[in-house]
PDB file of C-alpha atoms in Angstrom:
ATOM      1  CA  MET A 206      28.475  12.079 -89.244  1.00 38.00           C
ATOM      2  CA  LYS A 207      25.552  10.251 -90.468  1.00 41.00           C
ATOM      3  CA  LYS A 208      26.383   7.253 -88.307  1.00 42.00           C
ATOM      4  CA  THR A 209      26.643   9.580 -85.371  1.00 43.00           C
ATOM      5  CA  LEU A 210      23.173  11.162 -86.156  1.00 45.00           C
ATOM      6  CA  LEU A 211      21.540   7.855 -86.595  1.00 43.00           C
ATOM      7  CA  VAL A 212      22.961   6.534 -83.057  1.00 44.00           C
ATOM      8  CA  PHE A 213      21.835   9.853 -81.502  1.00 45.00           C
ATOM      9  CA  LEU A 214      18.225   9.449 -82.620  1.00 45.00           C
ATOM     10  CA  PHE A 215      18.023   5.752 -82.063  1.00 44.00           C
ATOM     11  CA  VAL A 216      19.232   5.601 -78.516  1.00 44.00           C
ATOM     12  CA  PRO A 217      16.312   7.661 -76.966  1.00 48.00           C
ATOM     13  CA  LEU A 218      13.817   5.761 -78.912  1.00 49.00           C
ATOM     14  CA  LEU A 219      15.031   2.638 -77.138  1.00 49.00           C
ATOM     15  CA  SER A 220      15.127   4.473 -73.916  1.00 62.00           C
ATOM     16  CA  ILE A 221      11.392   5.676 -74.210  1.00 60.00           C
ATOM     17  CA  GLY A 222      10.271   2.268 -74.858  1.00 77.00           C
ATOM     18  CA  GLN A 223      12.044   0.893 -71.865  1.00 87.00           C
ATOM     19  CA  ALA A 224      10.511   3.601 -69.725  1.00 88.00           C
ATOM     20  CA  THR A 225       7.071   2.544 -70.984  1.00 91.00           C
ATOM     21  CA  LYS A 226       7.957  -1.173 -70.064  1.00 92.00           C
ATOM     22  CA  PHE A 227       8.776  -0.078 -66.469  1.00 91.00           C
ATOM     23  CA  VAL A 228       5.292   1.811 -66.492  1.00 93.00           C
ATOM     24  CA  ARG A 229       3.601  -1.526 -67.407  1.00 93.00           C
ATOM     25  CA  GLN A 230       5.554  -3.505 -64.897  1.00 93.00           C
ATOM     26  CA  ALA A 231       4.640  -1.094 -62.205  1.00 91.00           C
ATOM     27  CA  LEU A 232       0.941  -1.583 -63.154  1.00 93.00           C
ATOM     28  CA  ARG A 233       1.108  -5.296 -62.583  1.00 95.00           C
ATOM     29  CA  LEU A 234       2.190  -4.675 -59.033  1.00 93.00           C
ATOM     30  CA  THR A 235      -0.142  -4.116 -55.959  1.00 94.00           C
ATOM     31  CA  ASP A 236       2.274  -2.764 -53.362  1.00 96.00           C
ATOM     32  CA  PRO A 237       2.523   1.140 -53.965  1.00 96.00           C
ATOM     33  CA  ASN A 238       5.979   1.223 -52.426  1.00 96.00           C
ATOM     34  CA  ALA A 239       7.063  -1.291 -55.149  1.00 96.00           C
ATOM     35  CA  GLN A 240       5.223   0.516 -57.924  1.00 96.00           C
ATOM     36  CA  ILE A 241       6.986   3.887 -57.034  1.00 96.00           C
ATOM     37  CA  GLU A 242      10.364   1.912 -57.055  1.00 96.00           C
ATOM     38  CA  VAL A 243       9.734   0.722 -60.520  1.00 94.00           C
ATOM     39  CA  LEU A 244       8.253   3.977 -61.708  1.00 95.00           C
ATOM     40  CA  ASN A 245      11.296   5.953 -60.427  1.00 95.00           C
ATOM     41  CA  GLN A 246      13.346   3.880 -62.840  1.00 93.00           C
ATOM     42  CA  ALA A 247      11.004   4.923 -65.790  1.00 92.00           C
ATOM     43  CA  LEU A 248      11.491   8.518 -64.831  1.00 94.00           C
ATOM     44  CA  GLU A 249      15.138   8.121 -64.596  1.00 92.00           C
ATOM     45  CA  ILE A 250      14.940   7.531 -68.241  1.00 91.00           C
ATOM     46  CA  ASP A 251      12.475   9.988 -69.220  1.00 91.00           C
ATOM     47  CA  ASP A 252      11.668  12.478 -66.394  1.00 92.00           C
ATOM     48  CA  LYS A 253       8.616  13.696 -68.623  1.00 92.00           C
ATOM     49  CA  HIS A 254       7.024  10.457 -69.046  1.00 94.00           C
ATOM     50  CA  LEU A 255       3.458  11.434 -68.229  1.00 95.00           C
ATOM     51  CA  ASP A 256       2.004   7.983 -67.504  1.00 94.00           C
ATOM     52  CA  ALA A 257       5.024   7.322 -65.014  1.00 94.00           C
ATOM     53  CA  LEU A 258       4.259  10.569 -63.230  1.00 96.00           C
ATOM     54  CA  PHE A 259       0.468   9.911 -63.245  1.00 96.00           C
ATOM     55  CA  TYR A 260       0.673   6.388 -61.780  1.00 96.00           C
ATOM     56  CA  ARG A 261       3.519   7.452 -59.221  1.00 96.00           C
ATOM     57  CA  GLY A 262       1.051  10.126 -58.192  1.00 96.00           C
ATOM     58  CA  ILE A 263      -1.663   7.557 -57.619  1.00 96.00           C
ATOM     59  CA  ALA A 264       0.748   5.335 -55.666  1.00 96.00           C
ATOM     60  CA  GLN A 265       1.850   8.283 -53.529  1.00 96.00           C
ATOM     61  CA  TYR A 266      -1.883   9.043 -52.819  1.00 96.00           C
ATOM     62  CA  ASN A 267      -2.462   5.578 -51.777  1.00 96.00           C
ATOM     63  CA  LEU A 268       0.343   5.870 -49.282  1.00 97.00           C
ATOM     64  CA  GLU A 269      -1.063   9.029 -47.979  1.00 96.00           C
ATOM     65  CA  ASN A 270       2.001  10.891 -49.331  1.00 97.00           C
ATOM     66  CA  TYR A 271      -0.287  13.807 -50.536  1.00 97.00           C
ATOM     67  CA  ASP A 272       2.353  16.384 -50.967  1.00 97.00           C
ATOM     68  CA  ALA A 273       4.441  14.044 -53.187  1.00 97.00           C
ATOM     69  CA  ALA A 274       1.506  13.130 -55.130  1.00 97.00           C
ATOM     70  CA  ILE A 275       0.639  16.786 -55.758  1.00 98.00           C
ATOM     71  CA  LEU A 276       4.073  17.401 -57.092  1.00 98.00           C
ATOM     72  CA  ASP A 277       3.681  14.643 -59.648  1.00 97.00           C
ATOM     73  CA  PHE A 278       0.142  15.770 -60.707  1.00 97.00           C
ATOM     74  CA  THR A 279       1.318  19.465 -61.003  1.00 98.00           C
ATOM     75  CA  LYS A 280       4.105  18.347 -63.289  1.00 97.00           C
ATOM     76  CA  ILE A 281       1.644  16.646 -65.581  1.00 96.00           C
ATOM     77  CA  ILE A 282      -0.525  19.851 -65.563  1.00 97.00           C
ATOM     78  CA  PHE A 283       2.455  21.880 -66.370  1.00 97.00           C
ATOM     79  CA  TYR A 284       3.419  19.683 -69.444  1.00 95.00           C
ATOM     80  CA  GLU A 285      -0.066  18.549 -70.575  1.00 95.00           C
ATOM     81  CA  PRO A 286      -3.181  19.638 -68.450  1.00 95.00           C
ATOM     82  CA  ASP A 287      -5.850  17.054 -68.302  1.00 96.00           C
ATOM     83  CA  ALA A 288      -9.077  16.426 -66.150  1.00 96.00           C
ATOM     84  CA  ASP A 289      -7.758  13.232 -64.363  1.00 96.00           C
ATOM     85  CA  SER A 290      -4.665  15.059 -63.109  1.00 97.00           C
ATOM     86  CA  TYR A 291      -6.603  18.087 -61.881  1.00 97.00           C
ATOM     87  CA  TYR A 292      -9.169  15.660 -60.183  1.00 96.00           C
ATOM     88  CA  ASN A 293      -6.636  13.646 -58.364  1.00 96.00           C
ATOM     89  CA  ARG A 294      -4.745  16.723 -57.359  1.00 97.00           C
ATOM     90  CA  GLY A 295      -7.922  18.048 -55.963  1.00 97.00           C
ATOM     91  CA  ASN A 296      -8.261  14.763 -53.936  1.00 96.00           C
ATOM     92  CA  CYS A 297      -4.751  15.207 -52.566  1.00 97.00           C
ATOM     93  CA  LYS A 298      -5.477  18.916 -51.536  1.00 97.00           C
ATOM     94  CA  PHE A 299      -8.896  17.782 -49.919  1.00 96.00           C
ATOM     95  CA  ASN A 300      -7.080  15.278 -47.652  1.00 96.00           C
ATOM     96  CA  LEU A 301      -4.584  17.899 -46.715  1.00 97.00           C
ATOM     97  CA  GLU A 302      -7.671  20.113 -45.742  1.00 96.00           C
ATOM     98  CA  ASP A 303      -6.991  22.684 -48.572  1.00 97.00           C
ATOM     99  CA  TYR A 304     -10.571  22.743 -49.359  1.00 97.00           C
ATOM    100  CA  GLN A 305     -10.318  25.994 -51.390  1.00 96.00           C
ATOM    101  CA  GLY A 306      -7.467  24.547 -53.650  1.00 97.00           C
ATOM    102  CA  ALA A 307      -9.403  21.211 -53.873  1.00 96.00           C
ATOM    103  CA  LEU A 308     -12.559  22.970 -55.210  1.00 96.00           C
ATOM    104  CA  LEU A 309     -10.499  25.015 -57.749  1.00 97.00           C
ATOM    105  CA  ASP A 310      -8.988  21.813 -59.195  1.00 97.00           C
ATOM    106  CA  TYR A 311     -12.346  19.883 -59.256  1.00 97.00           C
ATOM    107  CA  GLU A 312     -13.782  22.931 -61.041  1.00 97.00           C
ATOM    108  CA  LYS A 313     -10.837  22.909 -63.533  1.00 97.00           C
ATOM    109  CA  ALA A 314     -11.246  19.135 -64.043  1.00 97.00           C
ATOM    110  CA  LEU A 315     -15.056  19.646 -64.967  1.00 96.00           C
ATOM    111  CA  THR A 316     -14.160  22.359 -67.378  1.00 96.00           C
ATOM    112  CA  LEU A 317     -11.694  20.101 -69.147  1.00 97.00           C
ATOM    113  CA  ASP A 318     -14.202  17.187 -69.118  1.00 96.00           C
ATOM    114  CA  SER A 319     -17.833  17.646 -68.225  1.00 92.00           C
ATOM    115  CA  ASP A 320     -18.424  13.998 -68.387  1.00 92.00           C
ATOM    116  CA  LEU A 321     -16.330  13.525 -65.138  1.00 93.00           C
ATOM    117  CA  ILE A 322     -19.588  13.262 -63.071  1.00 91.00           C
ATOM    118  CA  GLY A 323     -18.028  12.141 -59.805  1.00 88.00           C
ATOM    119  CA  ALA A 324     -16.154  15.366 -59.621  1.00 94.00           C
ATOM    120  CA  TYR A 325     -19.365  16.996 -58.758  1.00 96.00           C
ATOM    121  CA  PHE A 326     -19.654  14.978 -55.550  1.00 96.00           C
ATOM    122  CA  ASN A 327     -16.118  15.695 -54.543  1.00 96.00           C
ATOM    123  CA  LEU A 328     -16.645  19.400 -55.437  1.00 97.00           C
ATOM    124  CA  GLY A 329     -19.677  19.504 -53.190  1.00 97.00           C
ATOM    125  CA  ASN A 330     -17.629  18.119 -50.348  1.00 96.00           C
ATOM    126  CA  ALA A 331     -15.002  20.732 -50.938  1.00 97.00           C
ATOM    127  CA  LYS A 332     -17.490  23.462 -50.904  1.00 97.00           C
ATOM    128  CA  PHE A 333     -19.224  22.016 -47.736  1.00 97.00           C
ATOM    129  CA  TYR A 334     -15.974  22.090 -45.771  1.00 96.00           C
ATOM    130  CA  ALA A 335     -15.084  25.550 -47.243  1.00 96.00           C
ATOM    131  CA  GLU A 336     -18.356  26.500 -45.659  1.00 96.00           C
ATOM    132  CA  ASP A 337     -20.013  27.382 -49.089  1.00 97.00           C
ATOM    133  CA  TYR A 338     -23.197  25.438 -48.261  1.00 97.00           C
ATOM    134  CA  LYS A 339     -25.245  26.775 -51.045  1.00 98.00           C
ATOM    135  CA  GLY A 340     -22.492  25.811 -53.528  1.00 97.00           C
ATOM    136  CA  ALA A 341     -22.472  22.399 -51.939  1.00 97.00           C
ATOM    137  CA  VAL A 342     -26.125  21.978 -52.473  1.00 98.00           C
ATOM    138  CA  ASP A 343     -25.845  22.986 -56.019  1.00 97.00           C
ATOM    139  CA  SER A 344     -22.924  20.405 -56.669  1.00 97.00           C
ATOM    140  CA  PHE A 345     -24.875  17.451 -55.065  1.00 97.00           C
ATOM    141  CA  SER A 346     -28.038  18.402 -56.817  1.00 97.00           C
ATOM    142  CA  LYS A 347     -26.048  18.092 -60.149  1.00 96.00           C
ATOM    143  CA  MET A 348     -24.925  14.674 -59.048  1.00 95.00           C
ATOM    144  CA  ILE A 349     -28.447  13.725 -58.171  1.00 96.00           C
ATOM    145  CA  ARG A 350     -29.764  14.784 -61.635  1.00 95.00           C
ATOM    146  CA  PHE A 351     -27.184  12.330 -63.060  1.00 93.00           C
ATOM    147  CA  PHE A 352     -27.712   9.651 -60.464  1.00 94.00           C
ATOM    148  CA  PRO A 353     -31.139   9.873 -58.865  1.00 95.00           C
ATOM    149  CA  ASN A 354     -30.428   6.964 -56.535  1.00 94.00           C
ATOM    150  CA  ASP A 355     -27.085   8.058 -55.293  1.00 94.00           C
ATOM    151  CA  TYR A 356     -27.556   7.767 -51.522  1.00 92.00           C
ATOM    152  CA  LYS A 357     -24.325   9.700 -50.659  1.00 93.00           C
ATOM    153  CA  SER A 358     -25.337  12.743 -52.559  1.00 96.00           C
ATOM    154  CA  TYR A 359     -28.654  12.993 -50.846  1.00 96.00           C
ATOM    155  CA  SER A 360     -27.046  12.433 -47.516  1.00 93.00           C
ATOM    156  CA  GLN A 361     -24.420  15.083 -48.027  1.00 95.00           C
ATOM    157  CA  ARG A 362     -26.994  17.487 -49.560  1.00 96.00           C
ATOM    158  CA  ALA A 363     -29.115  17.037 -46.496  1.00 95.00           C
ATOM    159  CA  LEU A 364     -26.053  17.908 -44.249  1.00 93.00           C
ATOM    160  CA  ALA A 365     -25.625  21.177 -46.295  1.00 96.00           C
ATOM    161  CA  TYR A 366     -29.223  21.896 -45.813  1.00 95.00           C
ATOM    162  CA  MET A 367     -28.919  21.481 -42.190  1.00 92.00           C
ATOM    163  CA  GLU A 368     -26.112  23.974 -42.052  1.00 94.00           C
ATOM    164  CA  LEU A 369     -28.215  26.364 -43.952  1.00 96.00           C
ATOM    165  CA  LYS A 370     -30.940  25.596 -41.354  1.00 91.00           C
ATOM    166  CA  ASP A 371     -33.311  24.504 -44.019  1.00 92.00           C
ATOM    167  CA  TYR A 372     -34.516  21.530 -41.874  1.00 87.00           C
ATOM    168  CA  LYS A 373     -37.347  20.694 -44.064  1.00 85.00           C
ATOM    169  CA  LYS A 374     -35.294  20.130 -47.087  1.00 92.00           C
ATOM    170  CA  ALA A 375     -32.766  18.321 -45.235  1.00 91.00           C
ATOM    171  CA  PHE A 376     -35.647  16.069 -43.680  1.00 88.00           C
ATOM    172  CA  SER A 377     -36.819  15.406 -47.234  1.00 91.00           C
ATOM    173  CA  ASP A 378     -33.403  14.369 -48.320  1.00 95.00           C
ATOM    174  CA  PHE A 379     -32.791  11.988 -45.334  1.00 92.00           C
ATOM    175  CA  GLY A 380     -36.163  10.545 -46.173  1.00 92.00           C
ATOM    176  CA  ALA A 381     -34.724   9.833 -49.725  1.00 95.00           C
ATOM    177  CA  CYS A 382     -31.692   8.174 -47.970  1.00 94.00           C
ATOM    178  CA  ILE A 383     -34.038   5.782 -46.041  1.00 95.00           C
ATOM    179  CA  LEU A 384     -36.018   4.939 -49.170  1.00 95.00           C
ATOM    180  CA  ILE A 385     -32.682   4.003 -51.092  1.00 95.00           C
ATOM    181  CA  ARG A 386     -30.818   2.645 -48.197  1.00 93.00           C
ATOM    182  CA  PRO A 387     -32.869   2.217 -44.888  1.00 94.00           C
ATOM    183  CA  SER A 388     -29.582   2.021 -42.630  1.00 93.00           C
ATOM    184  CA  SER A 389     -29.090   3.023 -38.977  1.00 95.00           C
ATOM    185  CA  GLU A 390     -27.314   6.143 -40.340  1.00 92.00           C
ATOM    186  CA  SER A 391     -30.154   7.209 -42.447  1.00 92.00           C
ATOM    187  CA  TYR A 392     -32.576   6.858 -39.604  1.00 94.00           C
ATOM    188  CA  TYR A 393     -30.221   8.641 -37.345  1.00 95.00           C
ATOM    189  CA  ASN A 394     -29.625  11.544 -39.639  1.00 91.00           C
ATOM    190  CA  ARG A 395     -33.352  12.050 -40.246  1.00 92.00           C
ATOM    191  CA  GLY A 396     -33.961  11.907 -36.528  1.00 94.00           C
ATOM    192  CA  PHE A 397     -31.478  14.667 -35.962  1.00 91.00           C
ATOM    193  CA  ALA A 398     -33.026  16.732 -38.536  1.00 88.00           C
ATOM    194  CA  LEU A 399     -36.458  16.107 -37.035  1.00 90.00           C
ATOM    195  CA  LEU A 400     -35.067  17.115 -33.608  1.00 92.00           C
ATOM    196  CA  GLN A 401     -34.023  20.609 -35.030  1.00 87.00           C
ATOM    197  CA  ILE A 402     -37.413  21.402 -35.966  1.00 87.00           C
ATOM    198  CA  ASN A 403     -38.916  20.167 -32.491  1.00 91.00           C
ATOM    199  CA  TYR A 404     -40.620  17.103 -33.940  1.00 93.00           C
ATOM    200  CA  TYR A 405     -39.553  15.111 -30.813  1.00 96.00           C
ATOM    201  CA  LYS A 406     -41.888  12.275 -31.078  1.00 96.00           C
ATOM    202  CA  GLU A 407     -40.997  11.565 -34.680  1.00 95.00           C
ATOM    203  CA  ALA A 408     -37.255  12.069 -33.954  1.00 96.00           C
ATOM    204  CA  LYS A 409     -37.690   9.403 -31.189  1.00 97.00           C
ATOM    205  CA  GLY A 410     -39.029   6.962 -33.650  1.00 97.00           C
ATOM    206  CA  ASP A 411     -36.093   7.375 -35.992  1.00 97.00           C
ATOM    207  CA  PHE A 412     -33.476   7.082 -33.337  1.00 97.00           C
ATOM    208  CA  LEU A 413     -35.229   3.831 -31.941  1.00 98.00           C
ATOM    209  CA  LYS A 414     -35.023   2.514 -35.554  1.00 97.00           C
ATOM    210  CA  ALA A 415     -31.458   3.560 -35.901  1.00 97.00           C
ATOM    211  CA  ILE A 416     -30.708   1.475 -32.643  1.00 97.00           C
ATOM    212  CA  GLU A 417     -32.681  -1.413 -33.733  1.00 97.00           C
ATOM    213  CA  LYS A 418     -30.605  -1.622 -37.131  1.00 97.00           C
ATOM    214  CA  ASN A 419     -27.363  -0.952 -35.212  1.00 96.00           C
ATOM    215  CA  PRO A 420     -27.208  -1.382 -31.365  1.00 95.00           C
ATOM    216  CA  GLU A 421     -23.683   0.040 -31.380  1.00 93.00           C
ATOM    217  CA  ASN A 422     -24.732   3.454 -32.756  1.00 95.00           C
ATOM    218  CA  THR A 423     -23.880   5.339 -29.592  1.00 93.00           C
ATOM    219  CA  PRO A 424     -25.010   8.875 -30.733  1.00 95.00           C
ATOM    220  CA  ALA A 425     -28.393   7.444 -31.385  1.00 97.00           C
ATOM    221  CA  PHE A 426     -28.826   6.707 -27.786  1.00 97.00           C
ATOM    222  CA  PHE A 427     -27.845  10.184 -26.758  1.00 97.00           C
ATOM    223  CA  TYR A 428     -30.262  11.863 -29.052  1.00 98.00           C
ATOM    224  CA  LEU A 429     -32.962   9.235 -28.193  1.00 98.00           C
ATOM    225  CA  GLY A 430     -32.298  10.321 -24.633  1.00 98.00           C
ATOM    226  CA  VAL A 431     -32.584  14.038 -25.574  1.00 98.00           C
ATOM    227  CA  SER A 432     -35.877  13.459 -27.554  1.00 98.00           C
ATOM    228  CA  GLN A 433     -37.380  11.462 -24.642  1.00 98.00           C
ATOM    229  CA  PHE A 434     -36.426  14.091 -22.023  1.00 98.00           C
ATOM    230  CA  LEU A 435     -37.964  16.832 -24.164  1.00 97.00           C
ATOM    231  CA  LEU A 436     -41.204  14.672 -24.406  1.00 97.00           C
ATOM    232  CA  GLY A 437     -41.189  14.451 -20.674  1.00 97.00           C
ATOM    233  CA  GLU A 438     -40.347  10.718 -20.578  1.00 98.00           C
ATOM    234  CA  PHE A 439     -37.741  11.204 -17.860  1.00 98.00           C
ATOM    235  CA  GLN A 440     -37.195   7.436 -16.763  1.00 97.00           C
ATOM    236  CA  PRO A 441     -36.771   6.192 -20.428  1.00 98.00           C
ATOM    237  CA  SER A 442     -34.508   9.321 -21.029  1.00 98.00           C
ATOM    238  CA  ILE A 443     -32.197   8.293 -18.057  1.00 98.00           C
ATOM    239  CA  LYS A 444     -31.972   4.786 -19.363  1.00 97.00           C
ATOM    240  CA  SER A 445     -30.919   6.039 -22.922  1.00 98.00           C
ATOM    241  CA  LEU A 446     -28.347   8.521 -21.631  1.00 98.00           C
ATOM    242  CA  THR A 447     -26.867   6.152 -19.146  1.00 97.00           C
ATOM    243  CA  PHE A 448     -26.292   3.725 -22.043  1.00 96.00           C
ATOM    244  CA  ALA A 449     -24.427   6.677 -23.940  1.00 96.00           C
ATOM    245  CA  THR A 450     -22.211   7.416 -20.838  1.00 96.00           C
ATOM    246  CA  ASN A 451     -21.382   3.761 -20.355  1.00 95.00           C
ATOM    247  CA  LYS A 452     -20.126   3.766 -23.854  1.00 93.00           C
ATOM    248  CA  ASP A 453     -18.488   7.005 -23.489  1.00 94.00           C
ATOM    249  CA  GLN A 454     -17.797   8.005 -19.900  1.00 95.00           C
ATOM    250  CA  MET A 455     -16.529  11.554 -21.145  1.00 96.00           C
ATOM    251  CA  ASP A 456     -19.874  12.568 -22.783  1.00 97.00           C
ATOM    252  CA  TYR A 457     -20.675  15.622 -20.784  1.00 97.00           C
ATOM    253  CA  ASP A 458     -23.792  16.363 -22.721  1.00 97.00           C
ATOM    254  CA  ALA A 459     -25.156  12.968 -21.735  1.00 98.00           C
ATOM    255  CA  HIS A 460     -24.103  13.481 -17.989  1.00 98.00           C
ATOM    256  CA  PHE A 461     -25.776  16.915 -18.005  1.00 98.00           C
ATOM    257  CA  GLY A 462     -28.892  15.274 -19.564  1.00 98.00           C
ATOM    258  CA  LEU A 463     -28.955  12.725 -16.751  1.00 98.00           C
ATOM    259  CA  ALA A 464     -28.568  15.507 -14.143  1.00 98.00           C
ATOM    260  CA  MET A 465     -31.805  17.078 -15.461  1.00 98.00           C
ATOM    261  CA  GLY A 466     -33.520  13.796 -15.713  1.00 98.00           C
ATOM    262  CA  TYR A 467     -32.682  12.743 -12.095  1.00 98.00           C
ATOM    263  CA  HIS A 468     -33.805  16.268 -10.970  1.00 97.00           C
ATOM    264  CA  TYR A 469     -37.182  15.619 -12.649  1.00 97.00           C
ATOM    265  CA  ILE A 470     -37.799  12.344 -10.923  1.00 97.00           C
ATOM    266  CA  GLY A 471     -36.689  13.785  -7.594  1.00 96.00           C
ATOM    267  CA  ASP A 472     -33.297  11.990  -7.200  1.00 97.00           C
ATOM    268  CA  VAL A 473     -31.211  14.938  -5.853  1.00 96.00           C
ATOM    269  CA  GLU A 474     -28.197  13.114  -5.063  1.00 97.00           C
ATOM    270  CA  LYS A 475     -27.695  11.496  -8.437  1.00 97.00           C
ATOM    271  CA  ALA A 476     -28.705  14.727 -10.150  1.00 97.00           C
ATOM    272  CA  LYS A 477     -25.985  16.595  -8.141  1.00 96.00           C
ATOM    273  CA  ALA A 478     -23.403  13.874  -8.887  1.00 97.00           C
ATOM    274  CA  LYS A 479     -24.127  13.874 -12.767  1.00 97.00           C
ATOM    275  CA  PHE A 480     -24.007  17.724 -12.735  1.00 97.00           C
ATOM    276  CA  GLU A 481     -20.667  17.704 -11.098  1.00 95.00           C
ATOM    277  CA  ARG A 482     -19.350  15.048 -13.404  1.00 97.00           C
ATOM    278  CA  ALA A 483     -20.389  17.096 -16.377  1.00 97.00           C
ATOM    279  CA  LYS A 484     -18.521  20.160 -14.959  1.00 95.00           C
ATOM    280  CA  LYS A 485     -15.414  18.054 -14.099  1.00 95.00           C
ATOM    281  CA  ILE A 486     -15.190  16.760 -17.625  1.00 96.00           C
ATOM    282  CA  LEU A 487     -15.544  20.171 -19.182  1.00 96.00           C
ATOM    283  CA  ASP A 488     -13.083  21.875 -16.521  1.00 94.00           C
ATOM    284  CA  PRO A 489     -10.874  19.314 -14.899  1.00 93.00           C
ATOM    285  CA  THR A 490      -9.062  21.980 -12.832  1.00 88.00           C
ATOM    286  CA  ALA A 491     -12.507  23.325 -11.478  1.00 81.00           C
ATOM    287  CA  SER A 492     -11.211  26.855 -12.313  1.00 83.00           C
ATOM    288  CA  ILE A 493     -14.515  28.081 -13.693  1.00 83.00           C
ATOM    289  CA  ASN A 494     -17.672  28.355 -11.494  1.00 85.00           C
ATOM    290  CA  ASN A 495     -20.167  29.703 -13.947  1.00 91.00           C
ATOM    291  CA  ALA A 496     -22.249  28.610 -16.854  1.00 92.00           C
ATOM    292  CA  SER A 497     -19.537  29.640 -19.319  1.00 94.00           C
ATOM    293  CA  VAL A 498     -17.907  26.008 -18.745  1.00 94.00           C
ATOM    294  CA  PHE A 499     -20.831  24.729 -20.803  1.00 95.00           C
ATOM    295  CA  LYS A 500     -20.209  27.060 -23.657  1.00 94.00           C
ATOM    296  CA  ASP A 501     -20.975  25.348 -27.140  1.00 94.00           C
ATOM    297  CA  THR A 502     -22.266  22.117 -25.607  1.00 96.00           C
ATOM    298  CA  TYR A 503     -25.402  20.698 -27.055  1.00 96.00           C
ATOM    299  CA  TRP A 504     -27.676  21.870 -24.346  1.00 97.00           C
ATOM    300  CA  GLU A 505     -26.233  25.299 -24.303  1.00 95.00           C
ATOM    301  CA  VAL A 506     -26.396  25.622 -27.969  1.00 95.00           C
ATOM    302  CA  ASN A 507     -29.718  24.005 -28.662  1.00 93.00           C
ATOM    303  CA  GLU A 508     -31.875  24.318 -25.652  1.00 95.00           C
ATOM    304  CA  LYS A 509     -30.709  27.818 -24.313  1.00 94.00           C
ATOM    305  CA  GLN A 510     -33.784  28.447 -22.083  1.00 95.00           C
ATOM    306  CA  LEU A 511     -33.912  25.040 -20.678  1.00 96.00           C
ATOM    307  CA  PHE A 512     -30.152  25.030 -20.072  1.00 95.00           C
ATOM    308  CA  ALA A 513     -30.200  28.388 -18.342  1.00 95.00           C
ATOM    309  CA  LYS A 514     -33.051  27.341 -16.029  1.00 96.00           C
ATOM    310  CA  MET A 515     -31.545  23.963 -15.195  1.00 96.00           C
ATOM    311  CA  TYR A 516     -28.008  25.259 -14.813  1.00 95.00           C
ATOM    312  CA  LYS A 517     -29.464  27.646 -12.097  1.00 95.00           C
ATOM    313  CA  VAL A 518     -31.402  24.719 -10.447  1.00 95.00           C
ATOM    314  CA  LEU A 519     -28.557  22.263 -10.445  1.00 96.00           C
ATOM    315  CA  SER A 520     -26.124  24.654  -9.248  1.00 94.00           C
ATOM    316  CA  ALA A 521     -28.219  25.161  -6.132  1.00 92.00           C
ATOM    317  CA  LEU A 522     -28.316  21.583  -5.186  1.00 89.00           C
TER     318      LEU A 522
END
């Protein structure tokens, strides 16, 4: 009986050690599929090997197999809850657009490990997409307290302020982005914030700077055209909006802007053609013959009075 007992105890110890060897072997590999194959061997020996489950979850995540990754991280959480597993499961849920589930996992991760600072950034993004913009501001603010030069946190907090229509704070955060990283994106974002508070001249300057830094920033050309139009600079606006339509022929907002621009310089034929083009993109069947076809477009949402006036004028051409 003693011999039998010794054998019974000794074999699992060897097996557990072999499972750990498989995990170490998997970590030396760079191909996630190969890692999963080796980690599966470890889990055949010990289906509760937490390291094997964790690294298989990471490999599944890297392959965008988010549901499979969630299962592995959930098993770990069932056996031995830890901040990293909650954090990584939250990342999987975020990628599956389960933002409410993601933010709950990020919050749990931070409860278990308050030093997991990066979780505040992901928590902020989850709250943002869950439309909890005030909560997003709070999370990004915590990130900024820890990392005062974190460009991404300023940028994301600014976007949350935009959704809250607190454009001055958004403008301030976008300004911080420019100081930290004066990129095309930074100037573009600040220009957009300025446009929302009717600072057309200043917005135009930022869009010009955005284009200077990245001539392929097509949306910057559209908003440059918008700011020029609202400043009464119709010829420059036509040039900018034409560039936008050349880059994206389905940009109905740019086509409508061109229709207005051509109207103001007296080119009736081009105004009519661009107006019809915008309508055709929005309603290819031409089944709607009223302003509702432009519902939720840039001009209808942001410049309601101008849109209503110009729709009536252009419809009469």
